[in-house]
Tab-separated table of C-alpha atoms in Angstrom:
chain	number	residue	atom	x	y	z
N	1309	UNK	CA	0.000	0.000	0.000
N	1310	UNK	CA	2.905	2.456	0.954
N	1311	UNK	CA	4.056	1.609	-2.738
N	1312	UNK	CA	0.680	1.952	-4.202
N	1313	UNK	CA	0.340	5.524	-2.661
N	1314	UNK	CA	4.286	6.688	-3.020
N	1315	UNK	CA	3.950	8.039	-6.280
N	1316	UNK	CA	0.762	10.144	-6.306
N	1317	UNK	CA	2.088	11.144	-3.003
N	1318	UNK	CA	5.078	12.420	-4.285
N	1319	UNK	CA	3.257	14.317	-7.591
N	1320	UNK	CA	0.959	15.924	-5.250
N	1321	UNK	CA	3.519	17.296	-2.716
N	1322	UNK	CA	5.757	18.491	-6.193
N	1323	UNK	CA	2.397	20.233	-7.154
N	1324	UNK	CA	1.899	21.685	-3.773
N	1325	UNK	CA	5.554	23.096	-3.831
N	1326	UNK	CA	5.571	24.501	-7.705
N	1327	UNK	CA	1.794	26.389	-6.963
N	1328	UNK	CA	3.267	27.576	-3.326
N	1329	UNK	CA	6.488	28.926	-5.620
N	1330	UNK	CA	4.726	30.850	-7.905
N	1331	UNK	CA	1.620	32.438	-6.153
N	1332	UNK	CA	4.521	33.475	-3.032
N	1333	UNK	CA	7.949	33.907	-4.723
N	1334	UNK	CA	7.860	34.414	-8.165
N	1335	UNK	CA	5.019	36.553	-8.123
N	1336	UNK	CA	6.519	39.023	-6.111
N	1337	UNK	CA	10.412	38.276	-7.848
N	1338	UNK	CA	10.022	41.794	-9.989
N	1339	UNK	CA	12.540	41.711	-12.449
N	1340	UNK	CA	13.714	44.592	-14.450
N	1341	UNK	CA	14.118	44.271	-18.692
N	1342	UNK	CA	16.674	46.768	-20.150
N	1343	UNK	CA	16.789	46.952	-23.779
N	1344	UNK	CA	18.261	49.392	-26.685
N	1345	UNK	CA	15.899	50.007	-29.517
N	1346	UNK	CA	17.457	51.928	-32.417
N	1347	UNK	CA	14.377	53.835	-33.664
N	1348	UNK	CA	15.784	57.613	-33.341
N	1349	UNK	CA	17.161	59.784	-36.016
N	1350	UNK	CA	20.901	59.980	-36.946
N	1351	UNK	CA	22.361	62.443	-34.129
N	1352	UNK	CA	19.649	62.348	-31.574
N	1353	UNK	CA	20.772	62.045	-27.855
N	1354	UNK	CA	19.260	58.287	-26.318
N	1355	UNK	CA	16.133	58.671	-24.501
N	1356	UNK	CA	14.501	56.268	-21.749
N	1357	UNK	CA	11.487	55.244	-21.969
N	1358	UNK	CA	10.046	52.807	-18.860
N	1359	UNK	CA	7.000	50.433	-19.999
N	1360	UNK	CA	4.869	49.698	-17.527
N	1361	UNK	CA	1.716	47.307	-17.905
N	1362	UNK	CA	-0.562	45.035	-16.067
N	1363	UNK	CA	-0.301	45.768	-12.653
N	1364	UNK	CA	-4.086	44.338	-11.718
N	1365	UNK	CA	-3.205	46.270	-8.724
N	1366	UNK	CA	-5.266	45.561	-5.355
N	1367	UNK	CA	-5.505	47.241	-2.196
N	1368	UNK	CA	-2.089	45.415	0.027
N	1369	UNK	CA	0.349	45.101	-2.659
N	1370	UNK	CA	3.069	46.460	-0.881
N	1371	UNK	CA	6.192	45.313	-2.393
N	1372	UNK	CA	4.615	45.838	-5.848
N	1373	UNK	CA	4.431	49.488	-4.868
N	1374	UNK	CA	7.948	49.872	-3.277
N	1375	UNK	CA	9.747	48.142	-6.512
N	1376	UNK	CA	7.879	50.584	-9.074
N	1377	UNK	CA	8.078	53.573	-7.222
N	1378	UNK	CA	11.781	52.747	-6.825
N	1379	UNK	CA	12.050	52.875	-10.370
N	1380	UNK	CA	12.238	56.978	-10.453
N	1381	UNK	CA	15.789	56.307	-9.543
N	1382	UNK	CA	16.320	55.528	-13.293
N	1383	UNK	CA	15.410	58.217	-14.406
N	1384	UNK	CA	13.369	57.958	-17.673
N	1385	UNK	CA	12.241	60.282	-19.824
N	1386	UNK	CA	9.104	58.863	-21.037
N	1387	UNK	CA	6.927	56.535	-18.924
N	1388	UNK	CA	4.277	54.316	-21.179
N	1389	UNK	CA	1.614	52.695	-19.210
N	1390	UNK	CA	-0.416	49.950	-21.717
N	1391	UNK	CA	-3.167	48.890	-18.920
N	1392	UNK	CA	-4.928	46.446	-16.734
N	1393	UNK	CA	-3.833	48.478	-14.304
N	1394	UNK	CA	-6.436	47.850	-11.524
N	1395	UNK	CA	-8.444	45.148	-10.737
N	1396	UNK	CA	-10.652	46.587	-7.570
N	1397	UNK	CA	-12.738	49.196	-7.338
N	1398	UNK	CA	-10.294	50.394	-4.290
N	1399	UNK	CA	-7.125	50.608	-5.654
N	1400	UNK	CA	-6.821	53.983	-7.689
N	1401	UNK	CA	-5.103	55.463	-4.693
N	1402	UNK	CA	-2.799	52.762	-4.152
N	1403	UNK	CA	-1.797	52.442	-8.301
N	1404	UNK	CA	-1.300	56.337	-7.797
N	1405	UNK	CA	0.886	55.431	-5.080
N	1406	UNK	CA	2.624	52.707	-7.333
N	1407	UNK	CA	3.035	55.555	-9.713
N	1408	UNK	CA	4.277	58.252	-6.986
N	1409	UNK	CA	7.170	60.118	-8.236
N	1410	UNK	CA	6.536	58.630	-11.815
N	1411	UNK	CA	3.367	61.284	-11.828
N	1412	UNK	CA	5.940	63.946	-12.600
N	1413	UNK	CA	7.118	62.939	-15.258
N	1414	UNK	CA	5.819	62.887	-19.162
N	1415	UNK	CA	3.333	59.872	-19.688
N	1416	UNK	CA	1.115	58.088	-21.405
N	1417	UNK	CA	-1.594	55.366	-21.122
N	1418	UNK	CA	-4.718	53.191	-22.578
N	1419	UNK	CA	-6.731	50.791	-20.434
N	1420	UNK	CA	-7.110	47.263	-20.488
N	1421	UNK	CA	-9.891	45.548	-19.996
N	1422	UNK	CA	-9.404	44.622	-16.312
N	1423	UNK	CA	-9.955	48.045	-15.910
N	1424	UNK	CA	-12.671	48.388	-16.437
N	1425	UNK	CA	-14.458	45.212	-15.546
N	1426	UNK	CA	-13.459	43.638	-12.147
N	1427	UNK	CA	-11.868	39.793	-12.873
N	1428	UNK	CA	-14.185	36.624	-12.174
N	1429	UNK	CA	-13.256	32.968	-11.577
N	1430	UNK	CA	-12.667	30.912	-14.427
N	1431	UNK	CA	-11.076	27.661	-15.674
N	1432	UNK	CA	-7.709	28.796	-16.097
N	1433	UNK	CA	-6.989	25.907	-18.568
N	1434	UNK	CA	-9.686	27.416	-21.044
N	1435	UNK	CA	-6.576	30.003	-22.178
N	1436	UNK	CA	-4.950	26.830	-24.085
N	1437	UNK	CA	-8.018	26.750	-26.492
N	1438	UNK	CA	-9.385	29.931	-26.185
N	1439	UNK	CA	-8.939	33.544	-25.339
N	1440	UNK	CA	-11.129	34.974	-22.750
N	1441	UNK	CA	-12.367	37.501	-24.798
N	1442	UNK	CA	-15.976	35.413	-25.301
N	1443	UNK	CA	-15.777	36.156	-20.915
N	1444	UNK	CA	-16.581	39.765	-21.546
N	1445	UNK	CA	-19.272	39.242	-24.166
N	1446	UNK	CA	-21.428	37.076	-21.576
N	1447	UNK	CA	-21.222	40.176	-19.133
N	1448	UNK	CA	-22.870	42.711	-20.491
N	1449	UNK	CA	-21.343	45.905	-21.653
N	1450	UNK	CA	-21.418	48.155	-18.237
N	1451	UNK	CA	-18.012	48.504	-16.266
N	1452	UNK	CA	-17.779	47.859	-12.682
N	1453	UNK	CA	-14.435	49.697	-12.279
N	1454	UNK	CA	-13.933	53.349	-11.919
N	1455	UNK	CA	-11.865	53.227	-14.890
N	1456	UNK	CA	-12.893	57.102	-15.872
N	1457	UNK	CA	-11.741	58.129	-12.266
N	1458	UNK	CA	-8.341	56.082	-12.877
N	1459	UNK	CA	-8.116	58.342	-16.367
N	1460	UNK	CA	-8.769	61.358	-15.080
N	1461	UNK	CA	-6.183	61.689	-12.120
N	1462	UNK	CA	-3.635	60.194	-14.623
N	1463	UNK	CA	-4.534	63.221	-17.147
N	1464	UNK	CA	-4.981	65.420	-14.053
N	1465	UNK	CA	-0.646	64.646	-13.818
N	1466	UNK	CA	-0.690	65.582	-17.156
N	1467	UNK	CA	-0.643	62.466	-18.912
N	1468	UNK	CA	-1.803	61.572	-22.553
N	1469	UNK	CA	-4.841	59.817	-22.548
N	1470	UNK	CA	-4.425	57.881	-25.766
N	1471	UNK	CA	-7.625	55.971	-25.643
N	1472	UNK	CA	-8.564	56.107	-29.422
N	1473	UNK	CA	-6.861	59.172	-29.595
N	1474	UNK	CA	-3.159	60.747	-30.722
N	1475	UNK	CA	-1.256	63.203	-29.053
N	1476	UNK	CA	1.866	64.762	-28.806
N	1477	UNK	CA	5.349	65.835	-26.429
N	1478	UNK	CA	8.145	66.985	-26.731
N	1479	UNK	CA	10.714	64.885	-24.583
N	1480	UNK	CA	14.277	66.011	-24.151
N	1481	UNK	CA	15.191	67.302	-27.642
N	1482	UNK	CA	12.169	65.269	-29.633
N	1483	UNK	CA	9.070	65.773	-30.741
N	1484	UNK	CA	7.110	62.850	-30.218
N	1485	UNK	CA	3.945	61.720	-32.431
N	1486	UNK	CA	1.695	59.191	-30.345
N	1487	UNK	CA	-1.749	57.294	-31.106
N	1488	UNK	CA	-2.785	54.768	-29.103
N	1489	UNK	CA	-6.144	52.429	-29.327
N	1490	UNK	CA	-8.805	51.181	-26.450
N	1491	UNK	CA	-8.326	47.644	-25.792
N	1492	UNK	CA	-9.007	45.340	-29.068
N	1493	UNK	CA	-9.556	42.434	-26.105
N	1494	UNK	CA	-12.972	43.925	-25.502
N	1495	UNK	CA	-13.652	45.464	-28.766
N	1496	UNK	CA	-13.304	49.093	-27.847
N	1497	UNK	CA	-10.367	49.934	-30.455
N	1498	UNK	CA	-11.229	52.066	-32.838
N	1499	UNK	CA	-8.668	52.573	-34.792
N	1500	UNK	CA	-10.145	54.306	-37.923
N	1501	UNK	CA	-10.288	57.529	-35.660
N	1502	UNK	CA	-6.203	57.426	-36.064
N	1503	UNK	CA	-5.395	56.210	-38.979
N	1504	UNK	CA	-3.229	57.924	-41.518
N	1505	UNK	CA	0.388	58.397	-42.049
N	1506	UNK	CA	2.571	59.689	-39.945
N	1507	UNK	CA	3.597	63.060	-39.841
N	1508	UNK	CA	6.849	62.778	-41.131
N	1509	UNK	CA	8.293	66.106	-39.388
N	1510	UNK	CA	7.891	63.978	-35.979
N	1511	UNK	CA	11.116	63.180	-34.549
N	1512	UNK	CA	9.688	59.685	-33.745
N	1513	UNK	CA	6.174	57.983	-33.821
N	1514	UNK	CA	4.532	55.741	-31.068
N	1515	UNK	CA	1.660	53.217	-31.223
N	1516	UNK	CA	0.138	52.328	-28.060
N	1517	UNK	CA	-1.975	49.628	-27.294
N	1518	UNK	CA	-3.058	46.847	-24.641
N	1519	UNK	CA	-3.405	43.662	-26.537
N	1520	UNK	CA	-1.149	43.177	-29.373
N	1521	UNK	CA	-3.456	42.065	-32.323
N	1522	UNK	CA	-1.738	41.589	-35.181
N	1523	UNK	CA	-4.394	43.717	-37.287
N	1524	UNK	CA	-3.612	46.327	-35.268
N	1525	UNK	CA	-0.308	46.202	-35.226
N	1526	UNK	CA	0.042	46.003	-39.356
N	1527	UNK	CA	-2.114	49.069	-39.172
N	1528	UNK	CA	0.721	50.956	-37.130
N	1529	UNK	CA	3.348	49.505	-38.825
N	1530	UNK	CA	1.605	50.359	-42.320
N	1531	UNK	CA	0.824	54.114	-41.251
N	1532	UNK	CA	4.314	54.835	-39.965
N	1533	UNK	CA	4.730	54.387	-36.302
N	1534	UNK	CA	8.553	53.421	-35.710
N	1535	UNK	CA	7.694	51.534	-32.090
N	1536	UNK	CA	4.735	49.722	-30.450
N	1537	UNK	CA	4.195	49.195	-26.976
N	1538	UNK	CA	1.297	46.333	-25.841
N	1539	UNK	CA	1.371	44.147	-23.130
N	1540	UNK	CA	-1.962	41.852	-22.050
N	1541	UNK	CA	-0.013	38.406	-22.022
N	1542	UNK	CA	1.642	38.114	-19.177
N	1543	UNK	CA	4.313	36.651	-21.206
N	1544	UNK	CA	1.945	33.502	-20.722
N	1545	UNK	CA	2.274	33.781	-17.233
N	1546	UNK	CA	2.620	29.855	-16.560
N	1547	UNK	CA	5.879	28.627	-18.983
N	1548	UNK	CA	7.533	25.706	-19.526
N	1549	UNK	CA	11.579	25.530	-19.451
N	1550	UNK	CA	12.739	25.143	-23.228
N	1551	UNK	CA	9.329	25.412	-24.703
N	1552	UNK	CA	7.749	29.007	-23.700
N	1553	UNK	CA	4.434	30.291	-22.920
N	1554	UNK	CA	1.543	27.829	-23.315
N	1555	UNK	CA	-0.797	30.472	-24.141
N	1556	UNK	CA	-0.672	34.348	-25.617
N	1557	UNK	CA	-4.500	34.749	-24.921
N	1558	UNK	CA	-4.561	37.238	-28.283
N	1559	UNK	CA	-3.800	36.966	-31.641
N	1560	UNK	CA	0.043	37.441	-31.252
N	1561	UNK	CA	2.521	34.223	-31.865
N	1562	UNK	CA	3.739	32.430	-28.902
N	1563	UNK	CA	7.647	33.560	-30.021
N	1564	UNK	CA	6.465	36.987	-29.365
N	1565	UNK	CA	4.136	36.729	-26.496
N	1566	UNK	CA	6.680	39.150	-24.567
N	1567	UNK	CA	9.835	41.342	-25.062
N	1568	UNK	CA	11.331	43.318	-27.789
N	1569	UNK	CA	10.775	41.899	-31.609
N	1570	UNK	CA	10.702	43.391	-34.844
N	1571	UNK	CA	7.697	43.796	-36.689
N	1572	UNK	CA	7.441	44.128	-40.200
N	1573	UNK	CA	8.567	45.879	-42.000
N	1574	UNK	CA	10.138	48.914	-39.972
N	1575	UNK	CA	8.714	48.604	-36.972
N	1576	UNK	CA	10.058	47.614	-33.196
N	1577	UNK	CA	7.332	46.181	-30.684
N	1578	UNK	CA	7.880	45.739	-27.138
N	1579	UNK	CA	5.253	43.762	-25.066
N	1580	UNK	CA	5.640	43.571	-21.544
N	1581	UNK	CA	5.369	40.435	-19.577
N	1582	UNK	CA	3.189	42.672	-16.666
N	1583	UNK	CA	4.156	43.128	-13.105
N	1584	UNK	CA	0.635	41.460	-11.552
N	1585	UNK	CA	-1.497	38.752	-12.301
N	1586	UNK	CA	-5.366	38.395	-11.827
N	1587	UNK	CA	-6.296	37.659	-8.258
N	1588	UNK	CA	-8.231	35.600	-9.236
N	1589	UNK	CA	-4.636	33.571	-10.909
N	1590	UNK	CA	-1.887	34.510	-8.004
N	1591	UNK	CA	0.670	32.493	-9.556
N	1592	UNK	CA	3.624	33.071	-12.361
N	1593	UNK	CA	5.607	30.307	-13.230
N	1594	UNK	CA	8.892	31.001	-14.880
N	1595	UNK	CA	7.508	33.811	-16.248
N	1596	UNK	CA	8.791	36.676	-13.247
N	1597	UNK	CA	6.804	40.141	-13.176
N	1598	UNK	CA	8.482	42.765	-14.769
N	1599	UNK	CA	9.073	46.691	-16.160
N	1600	UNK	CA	11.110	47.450	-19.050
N	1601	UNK	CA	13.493	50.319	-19.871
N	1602	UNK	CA	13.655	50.906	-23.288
N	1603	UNK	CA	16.567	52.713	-24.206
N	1604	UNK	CA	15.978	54.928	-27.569
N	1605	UNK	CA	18.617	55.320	-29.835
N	1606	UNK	CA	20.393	56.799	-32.946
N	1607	UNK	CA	20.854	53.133	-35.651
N	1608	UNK	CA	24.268	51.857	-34.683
């Protein structure tokens, strides 16, 4: 009998340690990307640019809010927030608090679905066939986040709300073009009401964006825009060593389901793996939480 039970025994106390790994360390193991993205014009001083995403941020997330916070030390020059960045209807004051510091700089954002629309239980397995986009469709269309509350004490720091909408700063010596979309998960982009070229006396051009569809993205890359910031993956959130993310949940290929890649033909796109999860998921297997600085520079 000892036999007999030994090896389910021994699966179940493996499974027991892996989950207790990633909801408690990994989770909170925030891990900073640095990479070097030559998308500026011949002569042009480098400029950082920290992408932030998918914080899903809840009221208690302490050490979430120290790390990012922290991350003023750096410096940027340019901080791009791509959404899901609450998931309670309490925790505007605490992502502002995440934010701190980062307020005074130039920014800009979109939302993500999660902000909008507070996250349920679900089969988490369902992301290997499906996206949970079909989720939101079943809900109805009214938001039970204060999502426009979240917006306006972004803009109130003088942010760019680019929600379906372009805008434009001037950061260090450039003039930067932006247009960003609403998020695609939920169908809220819209991205007839920014399409056109680019306006080719712009230092550089930005598309912004939660999830990284791929129609969306050929329809920045097509109009001009030299880089494109998403995030929504979570880089897959649950890997597996020497084979990747299991799921993208979007339209995106698994190779690209996070970091910097190009995208054809002239375009760079970074997605961000997130720093949170759903708390209704608390877990990240090899798959850490992260930021990214995105250094901007002259081609070598």
């Amino acid at each position: 009998m000892r036999k007999l039970l030994a090896a389910p025994l021994g699966l179940l106390g493996a499974g027991a340690a892996t989950f207790a790994y990633a909801s408690l360390i990994e989770r909170n193991w925030f891990v900073l990307r640095r990479h070097e993205v030559p998308v500026l014009k011949p002569g042009a001083q480098p400029v950082k640019v920290l992408h932030l995403s998918d914080a899903h941020l809840t009221p208690g997330r302490t050490r979430m809010i120290r790390w990012v916070r922290a991350l003023d030390a750096l410096e940027p020059d340019l901080v791009v927030n791509t959404g899901d960045s609450i998931s309670h209807p309490d925790a505007i004051g605490p992502f502002l608090e995440l934010l701190g510091p980062l307020l005074d700089r130039p920014g800009v954002f979109v939302y993500g679905s999660n902000d909008m629309f507070a996250p349920t239980f679900k089969n988490p397995a369902r992301y290997l066939w499906r996206t949970s986009q079909k989720d939101y469709s079943k809900r109805g269309g009214t938001p039970n986040l204060p999502y426009k509350e979240l917006g306006a004490a972004l803009k109130a720091s003088g942010w760019l709300d680019l929600n379906n909408h372009m805008g434009r700063l001037k950061i260090a010596d450039l003039d930067i073009e932006f247009a960003g979309i609403n998020d695609s998960h939920i169908n809220l982009d819209r991205y007839d009401e920014i399409a056109g070229p680019v306006d080719p006396r712009a230092d550089l051009t930005v598309g912004v964006m939660h999830s990284p569809e791929p129609r969306n993205l050929d329809r920045f890359a097509a109009d001009g825009y030299r880089l494109l910031l998403a995030g929504h993956t979570h880089g897959g959130q649950v890997c597996v060593p020497f084979y990747g993310a299991l799921a993208t949940n979007c339209g995106i290929d698994r190779p690209r389901v996070k970091g910097l890649h190009r995208w054809p033909p002239t375009s760079w796109l970074n997605i961000s793996a997130g720093l949170g999860t759903s708390p209704t998921a608390p877990y990240r297997l090899c798959c850490p939480p992260e930021a990214t600085l995105l250094t901007l520079t002259p081609p070598p």
